[in-house]
Amino acid sequence: PKRAEHLAAGGVLPHGLPAAVGAELAAADREIRPGGPQPGDSRSDDELIADFAADIRDFADRGGLAGAVVVNVASTEPAPDSSRLPASSLYAAAALRAGCPYVNFTPSTGLHHPSLADLAATSGLPHAGRDGKTGQTLLRSVLAPMFLQRSLSVRAWSGTNLLGGGDGAALADPGAAAAKNAGKERVLADALGAAPEGEVHIDDVPALGDWKTAWDHIAFDGFLGSRMILQTIWQGCDSALAAPLVLDLARLLLRAHEKGVEGPLPELGFYFKDPDGDASPALAEQYATLVGFAGSLR
Ligand SMILES: NC(=O)c1ccc[n+]([C@@H]2O[C@H](COP(=O)([O-])OP(=O)(O)OC[C@H]3O[C@@H](n4cnc5c(N)ncnc54)[C@H](O)[C@@H]3O)[C@@H](O)[C@H]2O)c1
């Protein structure tokens, strides 16, 4: 409820909405269970997975739910560097063990851990990821195919992001930022056939709150090598861009599960920076694939 008030004060949510849904938010808050592992936790990875799976089953049972979908929207983790599973992978394994479809909306490892490959392949459950595509990468997945189709050769594609909010703070950690930027750069390499020169930077600017600014600078060549530049400035509200995607994904995964669809869903590449499989990186083609997939679930 406090977070909703903060979002309303910041102009993200309509004034009055937090009060109107206050009871639902308080009920959701009461469902929060400690994740982990907490510092000093002596449980093994398998024990943690079993405990988290029991929490998820208990939630579904108490609510009398016909189905539940687990969506990871926790802070970006740095790439794992120990033999222990990172929290995102513990939660992903717990979701499948509890019989729930799973979505990874973050760049964190989740089901992409080598020791979870068997579970992901044999769970019989649908799953999708990774890292929601809501701003800079969304725009890149529209523009990059244009350069290719017009034979405009991209020499360099550089980007800078100014982020407030919790995500900006988490991505101030170079390890977490590296995990995030790998996904952002993948779309260019896939769409253009090779990664152009240029890097992506993320700066934490707490004063921006939920808004972020993404600046892209694209140097490209036209006929006979004539040099040109395109610059784009995206000013978006992260929460408002992400929330409807999370709702879509929960509903699509639940329906896919009901229809007996299992395994990774490259058909949902429209939503992700780093999608499963080798589907087209171009947004228009991803949308056509999504519409076809949604039609097959009717
Ligand atoms: N437009 C978007 O908002 C967008 C787009 C793509 C991806 N993402 C990803 O979604 C994630 C969340 O973004 P955000 O802006 O909401 O971040 P945020 O910092 O506002 O919220 C993250 C929440 O996760 C919690 N958390 C951290 N570690 C946890 C753990 N181990 N177990 C349980 N909870 C944990 C934090 O306490 C915090 O409440 C990030 O990984 C971000 O990169 C967001």
mmCIF file of C-alpha atoms and ligand atoms in Angstrom:
data_model
loop_
_atom_site.group_PDB
_atom_site.id
_atom_site.type_symbol
_atom_site.label_atom_id
_atom_site.label_comp_id
_atom_site.label_asym_id
_atom_site.label_seq_id
_atom_site.Cartn_x
_atom_site.Cartn_y
_atom_site.Cartn_z
ATOM 1 C CA PRO A 1 0.000 0.000 0.000
ATOM 2 C CA LYS A 2 2.864 2.419 0.767
ATOM 3 C CA ARG A 3 4.384 1.765 -2.629
ATOM 4 C CA ALA A 4 1.036 2.411 -4.346
ATOM 5 C CA GLU A 5 0.701 5.721 -2.485
ATOM 6 C CA HIS A 6 4.202 6.631 -3.608
ATOM 7 C CA LEU A 7 3.320 5.789 -7.247
ATOM 8 C CA ALA A 8 0.126 7.863 -7.053
ATOM 9 C CA ALA A 9 2.053 10.802 -5.572
ATOM 10 C CA GLY A 10 4.534 10.459 -8.443
ATOM 11 C CA GLY A 11 1.743 10.631 -11.036
ATOM 12 C CA VAL A 12 2.095 6.995 -12.156
ATOM 13 C CA LEU A 13 -1.270 5.821 -10.754
ATOM 14 C CA PRO A 14 -4.495 7.845 -10.768
ATOM 15 C CA HIS A 15 -5.108 9.748 -7.563
ATOM 16 C CA GLY A 16 -7.516 7.744 -5.356
ATOM 17 C CA LEU A 17 -6.687 4.335 -6.825
ATOM 18 C CA PRO A 18 -4.499 3.164 -3.879
ATOM 19 C CA ALA A 19 -7.376 3.855 -1.446
ATOM 20 C CA ALA A 20 -9.875 2.090 -3.748
ATOM 21 C CA VAL A 21 -7.800 -1.116 -3.800
ATOM 22 C CA GLY A 22 -6.335 -0.749 -0.282
ATOM 23 C CA ALA A 23 -7.967 -3.941 1.041
ATOM 24 C CA GLU A 24 -6.669 -6.031 -1.882
ATOM 25 C CA LEU A 25 -3.160 -4.623 -1.457
ATOM 26 C CA ALA A 26 -3.179 -5.368 2.268
ATOM 27 C CA ALA A 27 -4.384 -8.927 1.549
ATOM 28 C CA ALA A 28 -1.582 -9.380 -0.998
ATOM 29 C CA ASP A 29 0.950 -8.073 1.526
ATOM 30 C CA ARG A 30 -0.166 -10.688 4.044
ATOM 31 C CA GLU A 31 0.706 -13.417 1.510
ATOM 32 C CA ILE A 32 4.381 -12.415 1.335
ATOM 33 C CA ARG A 33 6.694 -15.156 2.613
ATOM 34 C CA PRO A 34 10.397 -14.779 3.310
ATOM 35 C CA GLY A 35 12.492 -15.764 0.313
ATOM 36 C CA GLY A 36 16.115 -16.433 0.607
ATOM 37 C CA PRO A 37 18.494 -17.809 1.364
ATOM 38 C CA GLN A 38 18.725 -15.351 4.260
ATOM 39 C CA PRO A 39 22.187 -14.712 5.744
ATOM 40 C CA GLY A 40 23.064 -17.624 8.054
ATOM 41 C CA ASP A 41 20.437 -19.917 6.469
ATOM 42 C CA SER A 42 21.737 -23.490 6.839
ATOM 43 C CA ARG A 43 19.198 -25.163 4.520
ATOM 44 C CA SER A 44 20.558 -26.859 1.395
ATOM 45 C CA ASP A 45 19.412 -25.690 -2.059
ATOM 46 C CA ASP A 46 17.068 -28.659 -2.269
ATOM 47 C CA GLU A 47 15.535 -27.903 1.142
ATOM 48 C CA LEU A 48 15.028 -24.255 0.153
ATOM 49 C CA ILE A 49 13.320 -25.297 -3.093
ATOM 50 C CA ALA A 50 11.059 -27.702 -1.193
ATOM 51 C CA ASP A 51 10.112 -24.987 1.345
ATOM 52 C CA PHE A 52 9.393 -22.363 -1.347
ATOM 53 C CA ALA A 53 7.344 -24.914 -3.351
ATOM 54 C CA ALA A 54 5.327 -25.684 -0.207
ATOM 55 C CA ASP A 55 4.646 -21.928 0.227
ATOM 56 C CA ILE A 56 3.400 -21.684 -3.375
ATOM 57 C CA ARG A 57 1.166 -24.788 -3.056
ATOM 58 C CA ASP A 58 -0.200 -23.496 0.242
ATOM 59 C CA PHE A 59 -1.063 -20.152 -1.403
ATOM 60 C CA ALA A 60 -2.933 -21.896 -4.241
ATOM 61 C CA ASP A 61 -4.711 -24.323 -1.873
ATOM 62 C CA ARG A 62 -5.884 -21.691 0.607
ATOM 63 C CA GLY A 63 -7.218 -19.529 -2.219
ATOM 64 C CA GLY A 64 -8.915 -22.528 -3.852
ATOM 65 C CA LEU A 65 -7.186 -21.484 -7.080
ATOM 66 C CA ALA A 66 -7.616 -23.448 -10.300
ATOM 67 C CA GLY A 67 -4.071 -22.491 -11.243
ATOM 68 C CA ALA A 68 -1.165 -20.251 -10.257
ATOM 69 C CA VAL A 69 1.647 -18.736 -12.335
ATOM 70 C CA VAL A 70 4.979 -17.707 -10.800
ATOM 71 C CA VAL A 71 6.507 -14.508 -12.228
ATOM 72 C CA ASN A 72 9.960 -13.335 -11.129
ATOM 73 C CA VAL A 73 9.987 -9.527 -10.789
ATOM 74 C CA ALA A 74 12.696 -9.331 -8.089
ATOM 75 C CA SER A 75 15.813 -7.146 -8.367
ATOM 76 C CA THR A 76 18.363 -8.104 -11.032
ATOM 77 C CA GLU A 77 21.041 -10.459 -9.671
ATOM 78 C CA PRO A 78 24.661 -10.464 -10.774
ATOM 79 C CA ALA A 79 25.637 -13.604 -12.751
ATOM 80 C CA PRO A 80 26.087 -16.442 -10.210
ATOM 81 C CA ASP A 81 29.676 -17.169 -9.199
ATOM 82 C CA SER A 82 29.306 -20.031 -6.744
ATOM 83 C CA SER A 83 28.146 -23.620 -6.855
ATOM 84 C CA ARG A 84 24.994 -22.630 -4.950
ATOM 85 C CA LEU A 85 21.893 -21.747 -6.944
ATOM 86 C CA PRO A 86 21.069 -17.998 -6.967
ATOM 87 C CA ALA A 87 17.703 -16.987 -5.463
ATOM 88 C CA SER A 88 16.102 -16.602 -8.910
ATOM 89 C CA SER A 89 16.974 -20.231 -9.743
ATOM 90 C CA LEU A 90 15.703 -21.501 -6.370
ATOM 91 C CA TYR A 91 12.378 -19.723 -7.018
ATOM 92 C CA ALA A 92 12.196 -21.025 -10.618
ATOM 93 C CA ALA A 93 12.800 -24.610 -9.483
ATOM 94 C CA ALA A 94 10.230 -24.176 -6.674
ATOM 95 C CA ALA A 95 7.635 -22.915 -9.183
ATOM 96 C CA LEU A 96 8.016 -26.003 -11.378
ATOM 97 C CA ARG A 97 8.100 -28.329 -8.363
ATOM 98 C CA ALA A 98 4.824 -26.764 -7.195
ATOM 99 C CA GLY A 99 3.337 -27.470 -10.651
ATOM 100 C CA CYS A 100 3.191 -23.811 -11.706
ATOM 101 C CA PRO A 101 4.084 -22.275 -15.087
ATOM 102 C CA TYR A 102 7.002 -19.861 -14.663
ATOM 103 C CA VAL A 103 7.933 -16.481 -16.175
ATOM 104 C CA ASN A 104 11.280 -14.734 -15.684
ATOM 105 C CA PHE A 105 10.662 -11.003 -16.271
ATOM 106 C CA THR A 106 14.222 -10.177 -15.153
ATOM 107 C CA PRO A 107 17.696 -10.821 -16.606
ATOM 108 C CA SER A 108 18.556 -13.017 -13.577
ATOM 109 C CA THR A 109 19.491 -16.661 -14.129
ATOM 110 C CA GLY A 110 16.180 -18.325 -13.203
ATOM 111 C CA LEU A 111 15.723 -21.560 -15.168
ATOM 112 C CA HIS A 112 18.848 -20.842 -17.264
ATOM 113 C CA HIS A 113 21.072 -22.541 -14.675
ATOM 114 C CA PRO A 114 22.832 -25.659 -16.042
ATOM 115 C CA SER A 115 21.727 -27.728 -13.051
ATOM 116 C CA LEU A 116 18.068 -26.920 -13.798
ATOM 117 C CA ALA A 117 18.201 -27.923 -17.495
ATOM 118 C CA ASP A 118 16.705 -31.386 -16.825
ATOM 119 C CA LEU A 119 13.944 -30.012 -14.630
ATOM 120 C CA ALA A 120 13.056 -27.358 -17.232
ATOM 121 C CA ALA A 121 12.947 -29.982 -19.989
ATOM 122 C CA THR A 122 10.924 -32.608 -18.122
ATOM 123 C CA SER A 123 8.572 -30.627 -15.863
ATOM 124 C CA GLY A 124 5.722 -30.740 -18.394
ATOM 125 C CA LEU A 125 5.042 -27.069 -17.620
ATOM 126 C CA PRO A 126 5.248 -24.024 -19.888
ATOM 127 C CA HIS A 127 7.838 -21.363 -19.043
ATOM 128 C CA ALA A 128 8.987 -18.099 -20.613
ATOM 129 C CA GLY A 129 11.741 -15.493 -20.310
ATOM 130 C CA ARG A 130 13.931 -13.614 -20.082
ATOM 131 C CA ASP A 131 13.931 -9.895 -19.137
ATOM 132 C CA GLY A 132 10.902 -7.833 -20.094
ATOM 133 C CA LYS A 133 11.294 -5.647 -23.195
ATOM 134 C CA THR A 134 9.660 -2.358 -22.246
ATOM 135 C CA GLY A 135 11.799 0.592 -23.381
ATOM 136 C CA GLN A 136 15.151 0.993 -25.104
ATOM 137 C CA THR A 137 15.251 -2.604 -26.363
ATOM 138 C CA LEU A 138 11.641 -2.407 -27.549
ATOM 139 C CA LEU A 139 12.591 0.556 -29.732
ATOM 140 C CA ARG A 140 15.767 -1.209 -30.903
ATOM 141 C CA SER A 141 13.772 -4.259 -31.999
ATOM 142 C CA VAL A 142 11.696 -1.966 -34.244
ATOM 143 C CA LEU A 143 14.543 0.162 -35.636
ATOM 144 C CA ALA A 144 17.243 -2.471 -36.195
ATOM 145 C CA PRO A 145 15.229 -4.414 -38.844
ATOM 146 C CA MET A 146 14.622 -1.110 -40.685
ATOM 147 C CA PHE A 147 18.370 -0.502 -41.108
ATOM 148 C CA LEU A 148 18.818 -4.053 -42.351
ATOM 149 C CA GLN A 149 15.863 -3.948 -44.769
ATOM 150 C CA ARG A 150 16.987 -0.582 -46.262
ATOM 151 C CA SER A 151 20.609 -1.818 -46.484
ATOM 152 C CA LEU A 152 21.739 1.059 -44.272
ATOM 153 C CA SER A 153 24.902 -0.258 -42.712
ATOM 154 C CA VAL A 154 25.082 0.421 -38.969
ATOM 155 C CA ARG A 155 28.603 1.368 -37.897
ATOM 156 C CA ALA A 156 27.942 1.947 -34.200
ATOM 157 C CA TRP A 157 24.960 1.810 -31.839
ATOM 158 C CA SER A 158 25.543 3.318 -28.398
ATOM 159 C CA GLY A 159 23.104 3.800 -25.574
ATOM 160 C CA THR A 160 22.884 5.505 -22.218
ATOM 161 C CA ASN A 161 20.112 4.993 -19.669
ATOM 162 C CA LEU A 162 19.274 7.272 -16.746
ATOM 163 C CA LEU A 163 17.179 5.244 -14.302
ATOM 164 C CA GLY A 164 15.586 6.114 -10.979
ATOM 165 C CA GLY A 165 13.569 3.751 -8.779
ATOM 166 C CA GLY A 166 14.751 0.491 -7.241
ATOM 167 C CA ASP A 167 15.915 -0.877 -10.590
ATOM 168 C CA GLY A 168 18.321 2.068 -11.023
ATOM 169 C CA ALA A 169 19.774 1.404 -7.555
ATOM 170 C CA ALA A 170 20.125 -2.366 -8.191
ATOM 171 C CA LEU A 171 21.754 -1.760 -11.586
ATOM 172 C CA ALA A 172 24.330 0.594 -10.060
ATOM 173 C CA ASP A 173 26.037 -2.722 -9.152
ATOM 174 C CA PRO A 174 28.333 -3.472 -12.134
ATOM 175 C CA GLY A 175 27.584 -7.230 -11.915
ATOM 176 C CA ALA A 176 23.831 -6.670 -12.180
ATOM 177 C CA ALA A 177 24.306 -4.067 -14.950
ATOM 178 C CA ALA A 178 26.416 -6.548 -16.971
ATOM 179 C CA ALA A 179 23.596 -9.121 -16.765
ATOM 180 C CA LYS A 180 21.093 -6.497 -17.956
ATOM 181 C CA ASN A 181 23.240 -5.118 -20.794
ATOM 182 C CA ALA A 182 23.962 -8.551 -22.293
ATOM 183 C CA GLY A 183 20.245 -8.872 -23.110
ATOM 184 C CA LYS A 184 20.050 -5.319 -24.504
ATOM 185 C CA GLU A 185 22.960 -5.983 -26.859
ATOM 186 C CA ARG A 186 21.634 -9.361 -28.025
ATOM 187 C CA VAL A 187 18.780 -7.790 -30.000
ATOM 188 C CA LEU A 188 21.227 -5.789 -32.159
ATOM 189 C CA ALA A 189 23.510 -8.748 -32.855
ATOM 190 C CA ASP A 190 20.493 -10.904 -33.777
ATOM 191 C CA ALA A 191 18.731 -8.274 -35.903
ATOM 192 C CA LEU A 192 21.783 -6.903 -37.721
ATOM 193 C CA GLY A 193 23.650 -10.180 -38.114
ATOM 194 C CA ALA A 194 26.654 -8.937 -36.109
ATOM 195 C CA ALA A 195 27.047 -6.767 -33.011
ATOM 196 C CA PRO A 196 27.876 -3.176 -34.071
ATOM 197 C CA GLU A 197 30.447 -1.106 -32.217
ATOM 198 C CA GLY A 198 29.092 0.664 -29.131
ATOM 199 C CA GLU A 199 28.079 -0.049 -25.567
ATOM 200 C CA VAL A 200 25.118 0.381 -23.257
ATOM 201 C CA HIS A 201 25.517 2.285 -19.996
ATOM 202 C CA ILE A 202 23.110 2.536 -17.073
ATOM 203 C CA ASP A 203 23.293 5.426 -14.610
ATOM 204 C CA ASP A 204 21.331 5.490 -11.353
ATOM 205 C CA VAL A 205 19.575 8.878 -10.988
ATOM 206 C CA PRO A 206 17.246 8.493 -7.948
ATOM 207 C CA ALA A 207 15.629 11.906 -8.584
ATOM 208 C CA LEU A 208 13.942 10.496 -11.720
ATOM 209 C CA GLY A 209 11.782 8.158 -9.593
ATOM 210 C CA ASP A 210 9.856 5.751 -11.834
ATOM 211 C CA TRP A 211 10.769 7.530 -15.037
ATOM 212 C CA LYS A 212 13.725 6.631 -17.150
ATOM 213 C CA THR A 213 15.441 8.261 -20.070
ATOM 214 C CA ALA A 214 17.147 6.142 -22.704
ATOM 215 C CA TRP A 215 19.279 7.859 -25.326
ATOM 216 C CA ASP A 216 20.467 5.929 -28.369
ATOM 217 C CA HIS A 217 23.021 7.193 -30.871
ATOM 218 C CA ILE A 218 23.167 5.239 -34.134
ATOM 219 C CA ALA A 219 25.890 5.933 -36.700
ATOM 220 C CA PHE A 220 25.110 4.447 -40.104
ATOM 221 C CA ASP A 221 26.143 4.633 -43.742
ATOM 222 C CA GLY A 222 23.926 5.284 -46.754
ATOM 223 C CA PHE A 223 24.589 5.027 -50.502
ATOM 224 C CA LEU A 224 28.291 5.086 -51.396
ATOM 225 C CA GLY A 225 29.184 5.361 -47.728
ATOM 226 C CA SER A 226 27.495 8.698 -46.965
ATOM 227 C CA ARG A 227 27.594 9.076 -43.195
ATOM 228 C CA MET A 228 24.463 9.670 -41.158
ATOM 229 C CA ILE A 229 23.308 9.657 -37.536
ATOM 230 C CA LEU A 230 19.990 8.832 -35.874
ATOM 231 C CA GLN A 231 19.441 9.779 -32.226
ATOM 232 C CA THR A 232 16.431 8.713 -30.184
ATOM 233 C CA ILE A 233 15.324 9.779 -26.710
ATOM 234 C CA TRP A 234 12.835 7.540 -24.896
ATOM 235 C CA GLN A 235 11.250 8.900 -21.709
ATOM 236 C CA GLY A 236 9.152 6.156 -20.191
ATOM 237 C CA CYS A 237 7.546 5.191 -16.923
ATOM 238 C CA ASP A 238 8.937 1.735 -16.171
ATOM 239 C CA SER A 239 6.134 0.489 -13.937
ATOM 240 C CA ALA A 240 3.397 1.524 -16.372
ATOM 241 C CA LEU A 241 5.260 -0.120 -19.258
ATOM 242 C CA ALA A 242 5.916 -3.387 -17.412
ATOM 243 C CA ALA A 243 2.649 -4.007 -15.535
ATOM 244 C CA PRO A 244 0.401 -4.848 -18.517
ATOM 245 C CA LEU A 245 3.062 -7.214 -19.873
ATOM 246 C CA VAL A 246 3.184 -9.093 -16.567
ATOM 247 C CA LEU A 247 -0.620 -9.445 -16.656
ATOM 248 C CA ASP A 248 -0.554 -10.663 -20.287
ATOM 249 C CA LEU A 249 2.171 -13.183 -19.496
ATOM 250 C CA ALA A 250 0.387 -14.594 -16.439
ATOM 251 C CA ARG A 251 -2.803 -15.078 -18.450
ATOM 252 C CA LEU A 252 -1.047 -16.547 -21.512
ATOM 253 C CA LEU A 253 1.000 -19.006 -19.421
ATOM 254 C CA LEU A 254 -2.053 -20.125 -17.453
ATOM 255 C CA ARG A 255 -4.006 -20.701 -20.663
ATOM 256 C CA ALA A 256 -1.056 -22.462 -22.320
ATOM 257 C CA HIS A 257 -0.856 -24.800 -19.306
ATOM 258 C CA GLU A 258 -4.600 -25.524 -19.519
ATOM 259 C CA LYS A 259 -4.133 -26.424 -23.188
ATOM 260 C CA GLY A 260 -1.285 -28.823 -22.328
ATOM 261 C CA VAL A 261 1.488 -26.674 -23.874
ATOM 262 C CA GLU A 262 4.835 -27.383 -22.196
ATOM 263 C CA GLY A 263 8.485 -26.322 -22.288
ATOM 264 C CA PRO A 264 9.968 -22.969 -23.342
ATOM 265 C CA LEU A 265 7.699 -20.600 -25.289
ATOM 266 C CA PRO A 266 9.723 -18.820 -28.008
ATOM 267 C CA GLU A 267 6.315 -17.624 -29.300
ATOM 268 C CA LEU A 268 6.382 -15.048 -26.470
ATOM 269 C CA GLY A 269 9.589 -13.377 -27.730
ATOM 270 C CA PHE A 270 7.492 -10.210 -28.242
ATOM 271 C CA TYR A 271 7.741 -9.616 -24.486
ATOM 272 C CA PHE A 272 11.441 -10.346 -23.872
ATOM 273 C CA LYS A 273 14.902 -8.950 -24.514
ATOM 274 C CA ASP A 274 16.531 -12.366 -24.396
ATOM 275 C CA PRO A 275 13.844 -14.786 -25.581
ATOM 276 C CA ASP A 276 14.051 -18.564 -25.628
ATOM 277 C CA GLY A 277 14.831 -20.245 -28.941
ATOM 278 C CA ASP A 278 16.000 -18.543 -32.116
ATOM 279 C CA ALA A 279 12.818 -16.676 -33.032
ATOM 280 C CA SER A 280 13.057 -13.490 -35.105
ATOM 281 C CA PRO A 281 14.413 -10.469 -33.150
ATOM 282 C CA ALA A 282 12.131 -8.108 -35.163
ATOM 283 C CA LEU A 283 9.139 -6.807 -33.186
ATOM 284 C CA ALA A 284 6.708 -6.945 -36.142
ATOM 285 C CA GLU A 285 7.428 -10.646 -36.708
ATOM 286 C CA GLN A 286 7.308 -11.338 -32.977
ATOM 287 C CA TYR A 287 3.880 -9.730 -32.809
ATOM 288 C CA ALA A 288 2.575 -11.829 -35.713
ATOM 289 C CA THR A 289 3.890 -14.955 -33.954
ATOM 290 C CA LEU A 290 2.261 -13.902 -30.675
ATOM 291 C CA VAL A 291 -1.117 -13.333 -32.331
ATOM 292 C CA GLY A 292 -0.910 -16.763 -33.987
ATOM 293 C CA PHE A 293 0.020 -18.400 -30.671
ATOM 294 C CA ALA A 294 -2.779 -16.629 -28.773
ATOM 295 C CA GLY A 295 -5.198 -17.762 -31.492
ATOM 296 C CA SER A 296 -4.087 -21.376 -31.006
ATOM 297 C CA LEU A 297 -4.953 -21.072 -27.287
ATOM 298 C CA ARG A 298 -8.573 -20.039 -27.908
HETATM 299 N N1 LIG B 1 9.997 -1.745 -17.113
HETATM 300 C C1 LIG B 1 10.401 -2.445 -16.052
HETATM 301 O O1 LIG B 1 10.056 -2.125 -14.943
HETATM 302 C C2 LIG B 1 11.252 -3.665 -16.264
HETATM 303 C C3 LIG B 1 11.517 -4.107 -17.570
HETATM 304 C C4 LIG B 1 12.288 -5.256 -17.753
HETATM 305 C C5 LIG B 1 12.795 -5.925 -16.659
HETATM 306 N N2 LIG B 1 12.557 -5.460 -15.405
HETATM 307 C C6 LIG B 1 13.166 -6.182 -14.286
HETATM 308 O O2 LIG B 1 12.203 -6.417 -13.283
HETATM 309 C C7 LIG B 1 12.881 -6.463 -12.015
HETATM 310 C C8 LIG B 1 12.158 -5.551 -11.043
HETATM 311 O O3 LIG B 1 12.253 -4.203 -11.464
HETATM 312 P P1 LIG B 1 11.666 -3.040 -10.523
HETATM 313 O O4 LIG B 1 11.896 -1.768 -11.230
HETATM 314 O O5 LIG B 1 10.292 -3.413 -10.069
HETATM 315 O O6 LIG B 1 12.688 -3.155 -9.302
HETATM 316 P P2 LIG B 1 12.455 -2.727 -7.758
HETATM 317 O O7 LIG B 1 13.824 -2.597 -7.201
HETATM 318 O O8 LIG B 1 11.493 -1.607 -7.669
HETATM 319 O O9 LIG B 1 11.723 -4.018 -7.120
HETATM 320 C C9 LIG B 1 12.411 -5.229 -6.929
HETATM 321 C C10 LIG B 1 11.885 -5.897 -5.659
HETATM 322 O O10 LIG B 1 12.494 -7.196 -5.532
HETATM 323 C C11 LIG B 1 12.754 -7.437 -4.156
HETATM 324 N N3 LIG B 1 13.773 -8.492 -4.068
HETATM 325 C C12 LIG B 1 15.107 -8.380 -4.265
HETATM 326 N N4 LIG B 1 15.711 -9.575 -4.103
HETATM 327 C C13 LIG B 1 14.740 -10.465 -3.793
HETATM 328 C C14 LIG B 1 14.739 -11.854 -3.509
HETATM 329 N N5 LIG B 1 15.871 -12.572 -3.526
HETATM 330 N N6 LIG B 1 13.563 -12.451 -3.208
HETATM 331 C C15 LIG B 1 12.404 -11.731 -3.225
HETATM 332 N N7 LIG B 1 12.344 -10.420 -3.502
HETATM 333 C C16 LIG B 1 13.503 -9.793 -3.773
HETATM 334 C C17 LIG B 1 13.192 -6.072 -3.649
HETATM 335 O O11 LIG B 1 13.045 -6.016 -2.250
HETATM 336 C C18 LIG B 1 12.204 -5.130 -4.372
HETATM 337 O O12 LIG B 1 11.018 -5.006 -3.639
HETATM 338 C C19 LIG B 1 14.335 -6.076 -12.281
HETATM 339 O O13 LIG B 1 15.111 -7.249 -12.423
HETATM 340 C C20 LIG B 1 14.244 -5.358 -13.613
HETATM 341 O O14 LIG B 1 15.468 -5.399 -14.331
HETATM 342 C C21 LIG B 1 11.776 -4.347 -15.176
#
